[in-house]
Amino acid sequence: KDNFLLIDGNGENVLSGNRQSIRELFGSESRLLEEIGAEERGDFEFQSNRRNFLVNYSRLSLMSDWVLILSKDRKVMFQQINGIKWTTMVITLIFILLSFLISKWLTSALLAPLHRLQSLMSEVDFNNLDIRYTSKYKDEVSQVGMKFNQMISRIRSLLYETEEMNEQKRKAEAKALQAQIDPHFLYNTLMTIYIKSQMGQHRDVESMIIDLANLFKLGLSSGKETTLLRNEIEHVKLYLELEKQCYTDLF
């Protein structure tokens, strides 16, 4: 505990916190005055019973011959200082650890939407255009995610339009080619039928007329865009059979 003593210029005790302890250390108040001298304030170390004490003193401003003396065990004082130091270090370490954990959690929370958006973008490399970014927040990352959804929708729409245009182009090319082939084929076939009829080859004429009728029937496909494979094979066989009749030496 702190021991304090207030003495006057004659060495008489005016007020003491633990006067007995003061006398045990210094012997008497007059010895204290000798140690202090005429200084206004100061401090010194004092050893008693193998114990070191720190003594602080100061003269009162109102009563210049009165001196307030405070003594403290050096070992006790430094134990308290060490306790404060270690307590401060532990508290600082706890705050550093908490700051690290909080910063790590905040970083993870802030980067998670970006990582999810990055993962969705990588799915686009595998032609997966059905993915969409969803978020319950309205932050900057969510706005980027919404723009990403619009981009994916636009890409998908463009691909669909491109496929439609290619399909229409293919059909137009097929129809144009068919329009060029049919007149020549029909002309040659009819002329062959006429010639064979003039030559009295009635069996061949009948066969060619039936083949030509079946050929156009299969070609119409009842107005459908697609047909069965067996019908297509039959269509080719009839076409080749008619060509064989028209160009005997070539087929």
PDB file of N, CA and C in Angstrom, residues 4-16 18-37 44 67 69:
ATOM      1  N   PHE A   4       1.780   7.657   3.041  1.00  0.00           N
ATOM      2  CA  PHE A   4       1.988   9.085   2.867  1.00  0.00           C
ATOM      3  C   PHE A   4       2.044   9.750   4.245  1.00  0.00           C
ATOM      4  N   LEU A   5       2.725  10.898   4.223  1.00  0.00           N
ATOM      5  CA  LEU A   5       2.954  11.625   5.466  1.00  0.00           C
ATOM      6  C   LEU A   5       3.044  13.109   5.149  1.00  0.00           C
ATOM      7  N   LEU A   6       2.350  13.923   5.921  1.00  0.00           N
ATOM      8  CA  LEU A   6       2.409  15.374   5.784  1.00  0.00           C
ATOM      9  C   LEU A   6       3.037  15.937   7.050  1.00  0.00           C
ATOM     10  N   ILE A   7       4.212  16.576   6.924  1.00  0.00           N
ATOM     11  CA  ILE A   7       4.920  17.097   8.091  1.00  0.00           C
ATOM     12  C   ILE A   7       5.192  18.573   7.891  1.00  0.00           C
ATOM     13  N   ASP A   8       5.352  19.279   9.001  1.00  0.00           N
ATOM     14  CA  ASP A   8       5.651  20.712   8.926  1.00  0.00           C
ATOM     15  C   ASP A   8       7.154  20.930   8.973  1.00  0.00           C
ATOM     16  N   GLY A   9       7.555  22.206   9.020  1.00  0.00           N
ATOM     17  CA  GLY A   9       8.967  22.520   8.978  1.00  0.00           C
ATOM     18  C   GLY A   9       9.747  22.066  10.187  1.00  0.00           C
ATOM     19  N   ASN A  10       9.061  21.764  11.263  1.00  0.00           N
ATOM     20  CA  ASN A  10       9.729  21.296  12.470  1.00  0.00           C
ATOM     21  C   ASN A  10       9.798  19.778  12.543  1.00  0.00           C
ATOM     22  N   GLY A  11       9.298  19.128  11.525  1.00  0.00           N
ATOM     23  CA  GLY A  11       9.296  17.673  11.519  1.00  0.00           C
ATOM     24  C   GLY A  11       8.136  17.064  12.249  1.00  0.00           C
ATOM     25  N   GLU A  12       7.179  17.886  12.615  1.00  0.00           N
ATOM     26  CA  GLU A  12       6.017  17.365  13.297  1.00  0.00           C
ATOM     27  C   GLU A  12       5.022  16.798  12.290  1.00  0.00           C
ATOM     28  N   ASN A  13       4.405  15.709  12.724  1.00  0.00           N
ATOM     29  CA  ASN A  13       3.416  15.059  11.868  1.00  0.00           C
ATOM     30  C   ASN A  13       2.133  15.878  11.828  1.00  0.00           C
ATOM     31  N   VAL A  14       1.674  16.202  10.640  1.00  0.00           N
ATOM     32  CA  VAL A  14       0.392  16.900  10.481  1.00  0.00           C
ATOM     33  C   VAL A  14      -0.689  15.911  10.075  1.00  0.00           C
ATOM     34  N   LEU A  15      -0.372  15.017   9.131  1.00  0.00           N
ATOM     35  CA  LEU A  15      -1.343  14.025   8.645  1.00  0.00           C
ATOM     36  C   LEU A  15      -0.560  12.842   8.109  1.00  0.00           C
ATOM     37  N   SER A  16      -1.028  11.631   8.411  1.00  0.00           N
ATOM     38  CA  SER A  16      -0.328  10.437   7.928  1.00  0.00           C
ATOM     39  C   SER A  16      -1.326   9.373   7.550  1.00  0.00           C
ATOM     40  N   ASN A  18      -0.099   6.075   7.029  1.00  0.00           N
ATOM     41  CA  ASN A  18       0.413   4.908   7.746  1.00  0.00           C
ATOM     42  C   ASN A  18       1.726   5.331   8.398  1.00  0.00           C
ATOM     43  N   ARG A  19       1.593   6.113   9.433  1.00  0.00           N
ATOM     44  CA  ARG A  19       2.761   6.736  10.070  1.00  0.00           C
ATOM     45  C   ARG A  19       3.734   5.706  10.620  1.00  0.00           C
ATOM     46  N   GLN A  20       3.202   4.623  11.156  1.00  0.00           N
ATOM     47  CA  GLN A  20       4.064   3.590  11.735  1.00  0.00           C
ATOM     48  C   GLN A  20       4.992   3.010  10.687  1.00  0.00           C
ATOM     49  N   SER A  21       4.468   2.795   9.459  1.00  0.00           N
ATOM     50  CA  SER A  21       5.297   2.260   8.385  1.00  0.00           C
ATOM     51  C   SER A  21       6.361   3.249   7.964  1.00  0.00           C
ATOM     52  N   ILE A  22       6.018   4.524   7.970  1.00  0.00           N
ATOM     53  CA  ILE A  22       6.994   5.558   7.614  1.00  0.00           C
ATOM     54  C   ILE A  22       8.141   5.557   8.600  1.00  0.00           C
ATOM     55  N   ARG A  23       7.827   5.481   9.877  1.00  0.00           N
ATOM     56  CA  ARG A  23       8.882   5.492  10.905  1.00  0.00           C
ATOM     57  C   ARG A  23       9.725   4.222  10.845  1.00  0.00           C
ATOM     58  N   GLU A  24       9.098   3.092  10.511  1.00  0.00           N
ATOM     59  CA  GLU A  24       9.872   1.854  10.386  1.00  0.00           C
ATOM     60  C   GLU A  24      10.883   1.965   9.253  1.00  0.00           C
ATOM     61  N   LEU A  25      10.531   2.718   8.193  1.00  0.00           N
ATOM     62  CA  LEU A  25      11.429   2.864   7.055  1.00  0.00           C
ATOM     63  C   LEU A  25      12.531   3.883   7.311  1.00  0.00           C
ATOM     64  N   PHE A  26      12.137   5.024   7.797  1.00  0.00           N
ATOM     65  CA  PHE A  26      13.086   6.139   7.891  1.00  0.00           C
ATOM     66  C   PHE A  26      13.567   6.412   9.317  1.00  0.00           C
ATOM     67  N   GLY A  27      12.950   5.808  10.307  1.00  0.00           N
ATOM     68  CA  GLY A  27      13.348   6.051  11.701  1.00  0.00           C
ATOM     69  C   GLY A  27      12.594   7.210  12.318  1.00  0.00           C
ATOM     70  N   SER A  28      12.578   8.380  11.653  1.00  0.00           N
ATOM     71  CA  SER A  28      11.869   9.547  12.183  1.00  0.00           C
ATOM     72  C   SER A  28      11.574  10.509  11.047  1.00  0.00           C
ATOM     73  N   GLU A  29      10.641  11.447  11.293  1.00  0.00           N
ATOM     74  CA  GLU A  29      10.289  12.454  10.309  1.00  0.00           C
ATOM     75  C   GLU A  29      11.445  13.402  10.040  1.00  0.00           C
ATOM     76  N   SER A  30      12.256  13.633  11.081  1.00  0.00           N
ATOM     77  CA  SER A  30      13.384  14.560  10.911  1.00  0.00           C
ATOM     78  C   SER A  30      14.407  14.012   9.926  1.00  0.00           C
ATOM     79  N   ARG A  31      14.558  12.709   9.880  1.00  0.00           N
ATOM     80  CA  ARG A  31      15.484  12.103   8.909  1.00  0.00           C
ATOM     81  C   ARG A  31      14.987  12.295   7.483  1.00  0.00           C
ATOM     82  N   LEU A  32      13.665  12.264   7.369  1.00  0.00           N
ATOM     83  CA  LEU A  32      13.079  12.520   6.065  1.00  0.00           C
ATOM     84  C   LEU A  32      13.406  13.926   5.603  1.00  0.00           C
ATOM     85  N   LEU A  33      13.316  14.899   6.536  1.00  0.00           N
ATOM     86  CA  LEU A  33      13.620  16.287   6.189  1.00  0.00           C
ATOM     87  C   LEU A  33      15.068  16.439   5.745  1.00  0.00           C
ATOM     88  N   GLU A  34      15.933  15.677   6.357  1.00  0.00           N
ATOM     89  CA  GLU A  34      17.333  15.738   5.956  1.00  0.00           C
ATOM     90  C   GLU A  34      17.520  15.203   4.530  1.00  0.00           C
ATOM     91  N   GLU A  35      16.794  14.125   4.200  1.00  0.00           N
ATOM     92  CA  GLU A  35      16.877  13.566   2.855  1.00  0.00           C
ATOM     93  C   GLU A  35      16.318  14.532   1.808  1.00  0.00           C
ATOM     94  N   ILE A  36      15.256  15.229   2.200  1.00  0.00           N
ATOM     95  CA  ILE A  36      14.583  16.127   1.257  1.00  0.00           C
ATOM     96  C   ILE A  36      15.387  17.397   1.048  1.00  0.00           C
ATOM     97  N   GLY A  37      15.869  17.981   2.131  1.00  0.00           N
ATOM     98  CA  GLY A  37      16.616  19.223   2.043  1.00  0.00           C
ATOM     99  C   GLY A  37      15.702  20.392   1.732  1.00  0.00           C
ATOM    100  N   PHE A  44      13.563  10.043  -4.625  1.00  0.00           N
ATOM    101  CA  PHE A  44      14.789   9.304  -4.366  1.00  0.00           C
ATOM    102  C   PHE A  44      14.427   7.886  -3.980  1.00  0.00           C
ATOM    103  N   VAL A  67       5.617  19.556   3.953  1.00  0.00           N
ATOM    104  CA  VAL A  67       6.054  18.642   2.897  1.00  0.00           C
ATOM    105  C   VAL A  67       5.145  17.403   2.888  1.00  0.00           C
ATOM    106  N   ILE A  69       4.856  13.665   1.641  1.00  0.00           N
ATOM    107  CA  ILE A  69       5.774  12.587   1.294  1.00  0.00           C
ATOM    108  C   ILE A  69       4.967  11.326   0.972  1.00  0.00           C
TER     109      ILE A  69
END
